[in-house]
Amino acid sequence: MTYTLTTPLYYVNDRAHLGSTYTTLACDTIARFRRLQGERVTFITGCDEHGLKIQRSAEAAGLTPQAHCDAISGEYRDLWRRWGISNDRFIRTTDPRHRAIVEQFFARVEANGDVVEGRQQGWYCVACEEFKEEAPSAQEPHCPIHLRPLEWRDELNLFFRLSRYQEPIERLVASDGFIAPRSRRREVENFVAGGLRDFSISRLDLPWGIPVPGYEGHTFYVWFDALLGYLSALLEPDDANDLALLAERGWPAQLHVIGKDILRFHAVYWPAMLLSAGLPLPEKVFGHGFLTREGQKMGKSLGNVLDPNGLLERCGADAVRWYLLRDIPFGDDGDFQQQRFSDLVNNDLANTIGNLLNRTSSMARRWFDGAVPPAGAAAAADHPLALRCLACAETVDGALEALDFRTAAAAILELAEAANGFLNDRAPWKAIKAEEGRSGVAEDLYAVLETSRWVAVLLAPLLPDLSARMLDQLAQPALLADSGWTAARHWGKLASDLALPEPTPVMHRLELDSPL
């Protein structure tokens, strides 16, 4: 069985921001965790490239819509590569194969009697690509999310008969586990309880979109088109453009990770569309919160947008991953605070985890011929640090299964702190001065080095680069994305007398003397 998870398909009206990076890093962590457990994973990301907003952005830049999409999608793809994102698929909704899937899906929905013509009137947010609830008589209404004026629309569209799916959608959103975190479920339940209304799935005279077969002048509404990217992304290069293949390619998805602002589309519209087309539903939709900066919403007008490229260059992937995953409860809103960011990275990664490995390796090399000391009694499975490692692994597994990155990170940090505390209590730099204390020192250093190995192994889904550097410093092989993670989590895997490399800092301190 394949574990399929997705980011949203990012809208290419503009370049990637920290919010899209946050979502993608979270999904990357989940994908790595699943692979390390031996599961087959299909991790989907990509770009949503149709709609009025894209057309206007291209016109403003003096480009054709296709040229604009090619440029921005290329930047997304390159950014994820440089961040080390492990996605298996990158779908673009301008891909001809995607168009074929959209047409086939629409044919199923239409054949099921779920497509009708009707008039769409209302206030429309181009940035959201969504009609809002403001009354027709509203004077100069604004989008509450983008704070931009809404536009009045009055046109004949095709509608999807969402109202036919009131009862199955009510049951779905009320079920345990479909919408997460639980705090998000209530808002969707309230929306559904108000009565589902048919929604427009086409636009008239909007050339930048996929034409609706059999309806001249209509192009598909961007949300109808974009959601189907999760399906078209699953097809292999040599596959026919056939919805019937999806069950063999990893559908249904186990997890959609999205921002909370698009929860309604994924938790209500999307499952109704799938029911209409006779396709199985995704297992879970997780809506995470928004990021602010120093207590303020990020925006170009405020000049406080955090650029993922600049963050990567100045701070590195490990630092940003650690801060976002360790400090922000996944699902809640989070605030990026530069001082706290710097403090956490320096205290947790450089001082606690990095220094633990560096100083222990240095002592082992100095006193035991450049190698791992003899394990002696420290190889026993009931050693205090062995028990801490096993307990930590259990906590990390449970937390990552629940998408609780913060608890997983905290458990690993506590394990490193316990090893540091053990080292300080045993004070091998004192005991080594007495010849009769040499065997005890060897056992203590072995236990701490072995714990450092466990820290590196458990960090692999969260901080893959730091994990790899730590394992390399311990002369350990790279973790394999199958059963390698399980095999590595046995106390005593670090071989005595193994030559240790010259210690180098595995994590440098952040010195941020100017705003990011």
Coordinates of N, CA and C in Angstrom, one line a residue, residues 270-413:
W270 N -14.4 19.2 -2.2 CA -13.5 18.1 -2.8 C -14.2 16.8 -2.6
P271 N -14.5 16.4 -1.3 CA -15.1 15.1 -1.2 C -16.5 14.9 -1.9
A272 N -17.2 16.0 -2.0 CA -18.5 15.9 -2.8 C -18.2 15.7 -4.3
M273 N -17.2 16.3 -4.8 CA -16.8 16.1 -6.2 C -16.4 14.6 -6.4
L274 N -15.6 14.1 -5.5 CA -15.1 12.8 -5.6 C -16.3 11.8 -5.5
L275 N -17.2 12.0 -4.6 CA -18.4 11.1 -4.5 C -19.2 11.1 -5.9
S276 N -19.3 12.3 -6.4 CA -20.0 12.4 -7.7 C -19.3 11.6 -8.8
A277 N -18.0 11.7 -8.8 CA -17.2 11.0 -9.8 C -17.0 9.5 -9.5
G278 N -17.5 9.0 -8.4 CA -17.3 7.6 -8.0 C -15.9 7.2 -7.6
L279 N -15.2 8.2 -7.0 CA -13.9 7.9 -6.5 C -13.8 7.9 -5.0
P280 N -12.9 7.2 -4.4 CA -12.8 7.2 -2.9 C -12.3 8.5 -2.3
L281 N -12.6 8.7 -1.1 CA -12.3 10.0 -0.4 C -10.9 9.9 0.3
P282 N -10.3 11.1 0.4 CA -9.0 11.1 1.2 C -9.3 10.8 2.7
E283 N -8.3 10.3 3.4 CA -8.6 9.9 4.8 C -8.6 11.1 5.8
K284 N -7.7 12.1 5.5 CA -7.6 13.2 6.5 C -7.2 14.5 5.7
V285 N -7.8 15.5 6.2 CA -7.5 16.9 5.8 C -7.0 17.7 7.0
F286 N -5.8 18.1 7.0 CA -5.2 18.8 8.1 C -5.0 20.3 7.8
G287 N -5.7 21.2 8.5 CA -5.6 22.6 8.3 C -4.7 23.3 9.3
H288 N -3.5 23.7 8.9 CA -2.6 24.4 9.9 C -2.8 25.9 9.9
G289 N -2.2 26.5 10.9 CA -2.4 27.9 11.1 C -1.6 28.8 10.2
F290 N -1.7 30.1 10.4 CA -0.9 31.1 9.7 C 0.3 31.5 10.5
L291 N 1.3 32.1 9.8 CA 2.5 32.6 10.4 C 2.5 34.1 10.4
T292 N 2.8 34.7 11.5 CA 3.0 36.2 11.6 C 4.5 36.4 11.9
R293 N 4.8 37.7 11.9 CA 6.2 38.0 12.2 C 6.3 39.1 13.3
E294 N 6.9 38.8 14.4 CA 7.0 39.7 15.5 C 5.6 40.3 15.8
G295 N 4.6 39.4 15.8 CA 3.2 39.8 16.2 C 2.4 40.5 15.1
Q296 N 3.0 40.7 13.9 CA 2.3 41.4 12.8 C 2.1 40.4 11.6
K297 N 0.9 40.6 10.9 CA 0.7 39.9 9.7 C 1.8 40.3 8.7
M298 N 2.3 39.3 8.0 CA 3.4 39.6 7.0 C 2.7 40.1 5.7
G299 N 3.3 41.1 5.1 CA 2.7 41.7 3.9 C 3.7 42.6 3.2
K300 N 3.6 42.7 1.9 CA 4.5 43.6 1.2 C 4.4 45.0 1.6
S301 N 3.2 45.4 1.9 CA 3.0 46.8 2.3 C 3.7 47.2 3.6
L302 N 3.8 46.2 4.5 CA 4.5 46.4 5.7 C 6.0 46.2 5.6
G303 N 6.5 45.6 4.5 CA 7.9 45.3 4.3 C 8.5 44.3 5.2
N304 N 7.6 43.4 5.7 CA 8.1 42.4 6.7 C 8.0 41.0 6.2
V305 N 7.9 40.7 4.9 CA 7.8 39.4 4.4 C 9.1 38.7 4.6
L306 N 9.1 37.4 5.1 CA 10.3 36.6 5.2 C 10.5 35.8 4.0
D307 N 11.6 36.1 3.3 CA 11.8 35.4 2.0 C 12.5 34.0 2.3
P308 N 11.9 32.9 1.8 CA 12.6 31.6 2.0 C 14.0 31.5 1.5
N309 N 14.2 32.2 0.4 CA 15.6 32.2 -0.2 C 16.6 32.8 0.7
G310 N 16.2 34.0 1.3 CA 17.1 34.7 2.2 C 17.3 33.9 3.5
L311 N 16.3 33.3 4.0 CA 16.4 32.5 5.2 C 17.3 31.3 5.0
L312 N 17.2 30.7 3.9 CA 18.0 29.5 3.6 C 19.5 29.9 3.5
E313 N 19.8 31.0 2.8 CA 21.1 31.4 2.6 C 21.8 31.9 3.9
R314 N 21.1 32.6 4.8 CA 21.6 33.2 6.0 C 21.7 32.2 7.1
C315 N 20.7 31.3 7.2 CA 20.5 30.5 8.4 C 20.6 29.0 8.1
G316 N 20.4 28.5 6.9 CA 20.4 27.1 6.6 C 19.1 26.4 6.9
A317 N 18.9 25.3 6.3 CA 17.7 24.5 6.4 C 17.4 24.0 7.8
D318 N 18.5 23.5 8.4 CA 18.3 22.9 9.8 C 17.7 23.9 10.7
A319 N 18.3 25.1 10.7 CA 17.8 26.1 11.7 C 16.4 26.4 11.5
V320 N 16.0 26.7 10.3 CA 14.6 27.0 10.0 C 13.6 25.9 10.3
R321 N 14.0 24.7 9.9 CA 13.2 23.5 10.1 C 13.0 23.4 11.6
W322 N 14.0 23.5 12.4 CA 13.9 23.3 13.8 C 13.0 24.3 14.5
Y323 N 13.2 25.5 14.1 CA 12.3 26.6 14.7 C 10.9 26.4 14.4
L324 N 10.5 26.1 13.1 CA 9.1 26.0 12.7 C 8.5 24.7 13.3
L325 N 9.2 23.6 13.3 CA 8.7 22.4 13.8 C 8.7 22.2 15.3
R326 N 9.7 22.8 15.9 CA 9.9 22.6 17.4 C 9.1 23.7 18.2
D327 N 8.9 24.9 17.6 CA 8.3 26.0 18.4 C 6.9 26.2 18.2
I328 N 6.3 25.8 17.0 CA 5.0 26.1 16.7 C 4.1 24.9 16.7
P329 N 3.1 24.8 17.6 CA 2.2 23.6 17.6 C 1.6 23.5 16.2
F330 N 1.8 22.4 15.5 CA 1.2 22.3 14.2 C -0.3 22.3 14.2
G331 N -0.9 23.2 13.5 CA -2.3 23.4 13.5 C -2.7 24.7 14.1
D332 N -1.8 25.3 14.9 CA -2.1 26.6 15.5 C -1.4 27.7 14.7
D333 N -1.8 28.9 14.9 CA -1.1 30.1 14.3 C 0.3 30.2 15.0
G334 N 1.3 30.7 14.3 CA 2.6 30.8 14.9 C 3.2 32.2 14.6
D335 N 4.1 32.6 15.5 CA 4.7 33.9 15.3 C 6.2 33.8 15.1
F336 N 6.8 34.2 14.1 CA 8.2 34.1 13.8 C 8.9 35.3 14.5
Q337 N 9.7 35.0 15.6 CA 10.4 36.0 16.4 C 11.9 35.8 16.2
Q338 N 12.6 36.7 15.7 CA 14.0 36.5 15.3 C 14.8 36.2 16.5
Q339 N 14.6 36.9 17.6 CA 15.5 36.6 18.8 C 15.2 35.2 19.3
R340 N 14.0 34.8 19.4 CA 13.6 33.4 19.9 C 14.2 32.4 18.9
F341 N 14.0 32.7 17.6 CA 14.6 31.8 16.6 C 16.1 31.5 16.8
S342 N 16.8 32.6 17.0 CA 18.2 32.5 17.2 C 18.6 31.8 18.5
D343 N 17.8 32.1 19.5 CA 18.1 31.5 20.8 C 17.8 30.0 20.8
L344 N 16.7 29.6 20.2 CA 16.4 28.1 20.2 C 17.4 27.4 19.3
V345 N 17.8 27.9 18.2 CA 18.7 27.2 17.4 C 20.1 27.1 18.1
N346 N 20.5 28.2 18.7 CA 21.8 28.1 19.3 C 21.8 27.3 20.6
N347 N 20.8 27.4 21.4 CA 20.7 26.6 22.6 C 20.5 25.1 22.4
D348 N 19.5 24.8 21.5 CA 19.1 23.5 21.3 C 20.1 22.7 20.4
L349 N 20.4 23.3 19.2 CA 21.1 22.5 18.2 C 22.6 22.7 18.4
A350 N 23.1 23.9 18.5 CA 24.5 24.1 18.6 C 25.1 23.7 20.0
N351 N 24.4 24.3 21.1 CA 25.0 24.0 22.4 C 24.6 22.6 23.0
T352 N 23.4 22.3 22.9 CA 22.9 21.0 23.6 C 23.3 19.8 22.7
I353 N 22.8 19.7 21.5 CA 23.0 18.5 20.7 C 24.4 18.5 20.1
G354 N 24.7 19.6 19.4 CA 26.0 19.6 18.7 C 27.2 19.5 19.7
N355 N 27.2 20.3 20.8 CA 28.3 20.2 21.7 C 28.4 18.9 22.5
L356 N 27.2 18.2 22.7 CA 27.2 16.9 23.3 C 28.1 16.0 22.5
L357 N 27.8 15.9 21.2 CA 28.6 15.0 20.3 C 30.0 15.4 20.2
N358 N 30.3 16.7 20.1 CA 31.6 17.2 19.8 C 32.5 16.9 21.0
R359 N 32.1 17.3 22.2 CA 33.0 17.1 23.4 C 33.1 15.6 23.8
T360 N 32.1 14.8 23.6 CA 32.2 13.4 23.9 C 33.1 12.7 22.9
S361 N 33.0 13.0 21.6 CA 33.9 12.4 20.6 C 35.3 12.9 20.9
S362 N 35.5 14.1 21.2 CA 36.9 14.6 21.5 C 37.5 13.9 22.7
M363 N 36.8 13.6 23.7 CA 37.3 12.9 24.9 C 37.6 11.5 24.5
A364 N 36.7 10.8 23.7 CA 37.0 9.4 23.3 C 38.2 9.3 22.5
R365 N 38.4 10.2 21.6 CA 39.5 10.2 20.7 C 40.8 10.4 21.5
R366 N 40.8 11.3 22.4 CA 42.0 11.7 23.2 C 42.4 10.5 24.1
W367 N 41.5 9.9 24.7 CA 41.8 8.9 25.7 C 41.8 7.5 25.3
F368 N 41.2 7.2 24.1 CA 41.0 5.8 23.7 C 41.5 5.6 22.2
D369 N 42.6 6.2 21.9 CA 43.3 5.9 20.6 C 42.4 6.3 19.4
G370 N 41.7 7.4 19.5 CA 41.0 7.9 18.4 C 39.8 7.1 18.0
A371 N 39.2 6.3 19.0 CA 38.2 5.4 18.6 C 37.1 5.4 19.7
V372 N 36.0 4.7 19.4 CA 34.9 4.5 20.3 C 35.4 3.6 21.5
P373 N 35.2 4.0 22.7 CA 35.8 3.2 23.8 C 35.1 1.9 24.0
P374 N 35.7 0.9 24.7 CA 35.0 -0.4 25.0 C 33.7 -0.1 25.7
A375 N 32.6 -0.8 25.3 CA 31.3 -0.6 25.9 C 31.2 -1.1 27.3
G376 N 31.8 -2.2 27.6 CA 31.7 -2.8 28.9 C 30.2 -3.0 29.3
A377 N 30.0 -2.6 30.6 CA 28.6 -2.7 31.1 C 27.6 -1.7 30.5
A378 N 28.1 -0.7 29.7 CA 27.2 0.2 29.1 C 26.5 -0.4 27.9
A379 N 26.9 -1.5 27.5 CA 26.1 -2.2 26.4 C 24.8 -2.8 26.9
A380 N 24.6 -2.9 28.2 CA 23.4 -3.5 28.7 C 22.2 -2.8 28.3
A381 N 21.1 -3.5 28.0 CA 19.9 -2.8 27.6 C 19.2 -2.1 28.7
D382 N 19.6 -2.4 30.0 CA 19.0 -1.7 31.1 C 19.8 -0.5 31.6
H383 N 20.8 -0.1 30.8 CA 21.5 1.1 31.2 C 20.6 2.3 31.2
P384 N 20.8 3.2 32.1 CA 19.8 4.4 32.2 C 19.6 5.1 30.9
L385 N 20.7 5.4 30.2 CA 20.5 6.1 28.9 C 19.9 5.2 27.9
A386 N 20.1 3.9 27.9 CA 19.4 3.0 27.0 C 17.9 3.1 27.2
L387 N 17.5 3.1 28.4 CA 16.0 3.2 28.7 C 15.5 4.6 28.3
R388 N 16.3 5.6 28.4 CA 15.8 6.9 28.0 C 15.7 6.9 26.5
C389 N 16.6 6.3 25.8 CA 16.5 6.2 24.3 C 15.3 5.5 23.8
L390 N 15.0 4.4 24.4 CA 13.8 3.6 24.0 C 12.5 4.4 24.3
A391 N 12.5 5.1 25.4 CA 11.3 5.9 25.8 C 11.1 7.0 24.8
C392 N 12.3 7.6 24.5 CA 12.2 8.8 23.5 C 11.7 8.3 22.1
A393 N 12.2 7.2 21.7 CA 11.8 6.7 20.4 C 10.3 6.4 20.3
E394 N 9.8 5.9 21.4 CA 8.3 5.6 21.5 C 7.6 6.9 21.4
T395 N 8.0 7.9 22.1 CA 7.4 9.3 22.1 C 7.4 9.9 20.7
V396 N 8.6 9.8 20.1 CA 8.8 10.4 18.7 C 7.9 9.7 17.7
D397 N 7.8 8.4 17.8 CA 6.9 7.7 16.9 C 5.4 8.1 17.0
G398 N 5.0 8.1 18.3 CA 3.6 8.5 18.5 C 3.3 9.9 18.1
A399 N 4.3 10.8 18.4 CA 4.1 12.2 18.1 C 4.0 12.5 16.6
L400 N 5.0 11.9 15.8 CA 5.0 12.1 14.4 C 3.8 11.4 13.7
E401 N 3.3 10.3 14.3 CA 2.1 9.7 13.7 C 0.9 10.6 13.9
A402 N 0.9 11.4 14.9 CA -0.2 12.4 15.2 C 0.1 13.8 14.6
L403 N 1.2 13.9 13.8 CA 1.6 15.2 13.2 C 2.0 16.2 14.3
D404 N 2.4 15.7 15.4 CA 2.8 16.6 16.6 C 4.3 16.8 16.5
F405 N 4.8 17.6 15.7 CA 6.3 17.8 15.5 C 6.9 18.4 16.7
R406 N 6.2 19.2 17.4 CA 6.7 19.9 18.6 C 7.0 18.9 19.7
T407 N 6.1 18.0 19.9 CA 6.4 17.0 21.0 C 7.6 16.1 20.6
A408 N 7.7 15.7 19.3 CA 8.8 14.9 18.9 C 10.1 15.6 19.0
A409 N 10.2 16.9 18.6 CA 11.4 17.6 18.8 C 11.8 17.8 20.2
A410 N 10.8 18.1 21.1 CA 11.0 18.3 22.5 C 11.6 17.0 23.1
A411 N 11.1 15.9 22.7 CA 11.5 14.6 23.3 C 13.0 14.3 22.9
I412 N 13.4 14.6 21.7 CA 14.7 14.4 21.3 C 15.7 15.4 22.0
L413 N 15.2 16.6 22.2 CA 16.1 17.6 22.9 C 16.2 17.1 24.3

